[in-house]
Amino acid sequence: MQPRLSIITPSYNQARYLERTVLSVIEQAYPNVEHLVIDGNSSDGSLDIIKRHEDRLAYWVSEPDRGQSHAVNKALEAVVSTVSKVESRVGLV
């Protein structure tokens, strides 16, 4: 099994670029990719794009945050939480 690659996309009112970004990740040939989109409560149509592709996203949220670094940290917390749950189930912790 290939190691999991987690791709984090922080976004705030970036609908102009978000669709292309999501499609780029979806089209990757690597077999074990998870994509997390953290949106800062955008008002430009970003949420519509996220919802259109939500079945291909490992995690997404659209809520106010304190900027790009806060968004990335929220995604890392989601990834770490998932890893901890998996490790717990297989007896690694």
PDB file of C-alpha atoms in Angstrom:
ATOM      1  CA  MET A   1       0.000   0.000   0.000  1.00  0.00           C
ATOM      2  CA  GLN A   2       1.283   3.446  -0.894  1.00  0.00           C
ATOM      3  CA  PRO A   3       1.725   5.993   1.925  1.00  0.00           C
ATOM      4  CA  ARG A   4      -1.149   8.420   2.201  1.00  0.00           C
ATOM      5  CA  LEU A   5      -0.570  11.884   0.786  1.00  0.00           C
ATOM      6  CA  SER A   6      -2.673  14.592   2.422  1.00  0.00           C
ATOM      7  CA  ILE A   7      -3.200  17.740   0.373  1.00  0.00           C
ATOM      8  CA  ILE A   8      -4.534  20.785   2.222  1.00  0.00           C
ATOM      9  CA  THR A   9      -6.160  23.656   0.361  1.00  0.00           C
ATOM     10  CA  PRO A  10      -6.884  26.710   2.502  1.00  0.00           C
ATOM     11  CA  SER A  11      -9.222  29.097   0.725  1.00  0.00           C
ATOM     12  CA  TYR A  12     -11.070  32.336   1.257  1.00  0.00           C
ATOM     13  CA  ASN A  13     -12.995  33.854  -1.644  1.00  0.00           C
ATOM     14  CA  GLN A  14     -10.836  31.985  -4.147  1.00  0.00           C
ATOM     15  CA  ALA A  15     -13.598  30.461  -6.307  1.00  0.00           C
ATOM     16  CA  ARG A  16     -11.731  31.640  -9.373  1.00  0.00           C
ATOM     17  CA  TYR A  17      -8.915  29.177  -8.566  1.00  0.00           C
ATOM     18  CA  LEU A  18     -10.616  26.595  -6.370  1.00  0.00           C
ATOM     19  CA  GLU A  19     -12.309  24.524  -9.069  1.00  0.00           C
ATOM     20  CA  ARG A  20      -9.064  24.124 -10.997  1.00  0.00           C
ATOM     21  CA  THR A  21      -7.232  23.219  -7.778  1.00  0.00           C
ATOM     22  CA  VAL A  22      -9.750  20.559  -6.753  1.00  0.00           C
ATOM     23  CA  LEU A  23      -9.806  19.048 -10.248  1.00  0.00           C
ATOM     24  CA  SER A  24      -6.013  18.984 -10.330  1.00  0.00           C
ATOM     25  CA  VAL A  25      -5.916  16.938  -7.137  1.00  0.00           C
ATOM     26  CA  ILE A  26      -8.695  14.614  -8.361  1.00  0.00           C
ATOM     27  CA  GLU A  27      -6.795  13.952 -11.587  1.00  0.00           C
ATOM     28  CA  GLN A  28      -3.577  12.860  -9.870  1.00  0.00           C
ATOM     29  CA  ALA A  29      -2.494   9.311 -10.638  1.00  0.00           C
ATOM     30  CA  TYR A  30      -1.170   8.617  -7.134  1.00  0.00           C
ATOM     31  CA  PRO A  31      -3.527   6.050  -5.586  1.00  0.00           C
ATOM     32  CA  ASN A  32      -3.668   7.203  -1.957  1.00  0.00           C
ATOM     33  CA  VAL A  33      -4.429  10.924  -1.903  1.00  0.00           C
ATOM     34  CA  GLU A  34      -6.730  12.662   0.517  1.00  0.00           C
ATOM     35  CA  HIS A  35      -7.741  16.252  -0.138  1.00  0.00           C
ATOM     36  CA  LEU A  36      -8.844  18.575   2.648  1.00  0.00           C
ATOM     37  CA  VAL A  37     -10.368  21.952   1.793  1.00  0.00           C
ATOM     38  CA  ILE A  38     -10.604  24.532   4.558  1.00  0.00           C
ATOM     39  CA  ASP A  39     -12.678  27.504   3.482  1.00  0.00           C
ATOM     40  CA  GLY A  40     -12.910  30.676   5.547  1.00  0.00           C
ATOM     41  CA  ASN A  41     -16.669  31.196   5.019  1.00  0.00           C
ATOM     42  CA  SER A  42     -16.306  32.553   1.481  1.00  0.00           C
ATOM     43  CA  SER A  43     -19.054  34.523  -0.216  1.00  0.00           C
ATOM     44  CA  ASP A  44     -17.917  34.140  -3.836  1.00  0.00           C
ATOM     45  CA  GLY A  45     -19.301  30.738  -4.845  1.00  0.00           C
ATOM     46  CA  SER A  46     -16.502  28.693  -3.279  1.00  0.00           C
ATOM     47  CA  LEU A  47     -18.973  26.682  -1.201  1.00  0.00           C
ATOM     48  CA  ASP A  48     -20.853  25.630  -4.357  1.00  0.00           C
ATOM     49  CA  ILE A  49     -17.590  24.332  -5.821  1.00  0.00           C
ATOM     50  CA  ILE A  50     -16.726  22.467  -2.635  1.00  0.00           C
ATOM     51  CA  LYS A  51     -20.169  20.862  -2.461  1.00  0.00           C
ATOM     52  CA  ARG A  52     -19.991  19.869  -6.131  1.00  0.00           C
ATOM     53  CA  HIS A  53     -16.844  17.841  -5.365  1.00  0.00           C
ATOM     54  CA  GLU A  54     -17.462  16.862  -1.731  1.00  0.00           C
ATOM     55  CA  ASP A  55     -17.684  13.167  -2.602  1.00  0.00           C
ATOM     56  CA  ARG A  56     -14.005  13.345  -3.647  1.00  0.00           C
ATOM     57  CA  LEU A  57     -12.828  15.317  -0.599  1.00  0.00           C
ATOM     58  CA  ALA A  58     -11.593  13.584   2.531  1.00  0.00           C
ATOM     59  CA  TYR A  59     -12.662  16.557   4.635  1.00  0.00           C
ATOM     60  CA  TRP A  60     -13.980  20.047   4.134  1.00  0.00           C
ATOM     61  CA  VAL A  61     -15.310  22.862   6.241  1.00  0.00           C
ATOM     62  CA  SER A  62     -16.485  26.373   5.495  1.00  0.00           C
ATOM     63  CA  GLU A  63     -16.428  28.591   8.548  1.00  0.00           C
ATOM     64  CA  PRO A  64     -14.743  31.796   9.678  1.00  0.00           C
ATOM     65  CA  ASP A  65     -11.134  31.360  10.697  1.00  0.00           C
ATOM     66  CA  ARG A  66      -8.154  33.514  11.607  1.00  0.00           C
ATOM     67  CA  GLY A  67      -6.377  33.273   8.273  1.00  0.00           C
ATOM     68  CA  GLN A  68      -4.428  30.865   6.144  1.00  0.00           C
ATOM     69  CA  SER A  69      -2.200  29.411   8.876  1.00  0.00           C
ATOM     70  CA  HIS A  70      -5.229  28.801  11.104  1.00  0.00           C
ATOM     71  CA  ALA A  71      -6.956  27.022   8.214  1.00  0.00           C
ATOM     72  CA  VAL A  72      -3.927  24.790   7.621  1.00  0.00           C
ATOM     73  CA  ASN A  73      -3.732  23.981  11.338  1.00  0.00           C
ATOM     74  CA  LYS A  74      -7.422  22.993  11.337  1.00  0.00           C
ATOM     75  CA  ALA A  75      -6.743  20.600   8.474  1.00  0.00           C
ATOM     76  CA  LEU A  76      -3.701  19.145  10.235  1.00  0.00           C
ATOM     77  CA  GLU A  77      -5.832  18.536  13.324  1.00  0.00           C
ATOM     78  CA  ALA A  78      -8.324  16.630  11.154  1.00  0.00           C
ATOM     79  CA  VAL A  79      -5.519  14.516   9.630  1.00  0.00           C
ATOM     80  CA  VAL A  80      -3.910  13.791  13.004  1.00  0.00           C
ATOM     81  CA  SER A  81      -7.296  12.848  14.457  1.00  0.00           C
ATOM     82  CA  THR A  82      -7.871  10.384  11.620  1.00  0.00           C
ATOM     83  CA  VAL A  83      -4.403   8.866  11.996  1.00  0.00           C
ATOM     84  CA  SER A  84      -4.887   8.509  15.757  1.00  0.00           C
ATOM     85  CA  LYS A  85      -8.209   6.710  15.254  1.00  0.00           C
ATOM     86  CA  VAL A  86      -6.671   4.302  12.757  1.00  0.00           C
ATOM     87  CA  GLU A  87      -3.655   3.625  14.979  1.00  0.00           C
ATOM     88  CA  SER A  88      -5.998   2.994  17.873  1.00  0.00           C
ATOM     89  CA  ARG A  89      -8.031   0.482  15.864  1.00  0.00           C
ATOM     90  CA  VAL A  90      -4.997  -1.486  14.756  1.00  0.00           C
ATOM     91  CA  GLY A  91      -3.315  -1.365  18.159  1.00  0.00           C
ATOM     92  CA  LEU A  92      -0.435   0.967  17.371  1.00  0.00           C
ATOM     93  CA  VAL A  93      -1.109   3.237  20.348  1.00  0.00           C
TER      94      VAL A  93
END
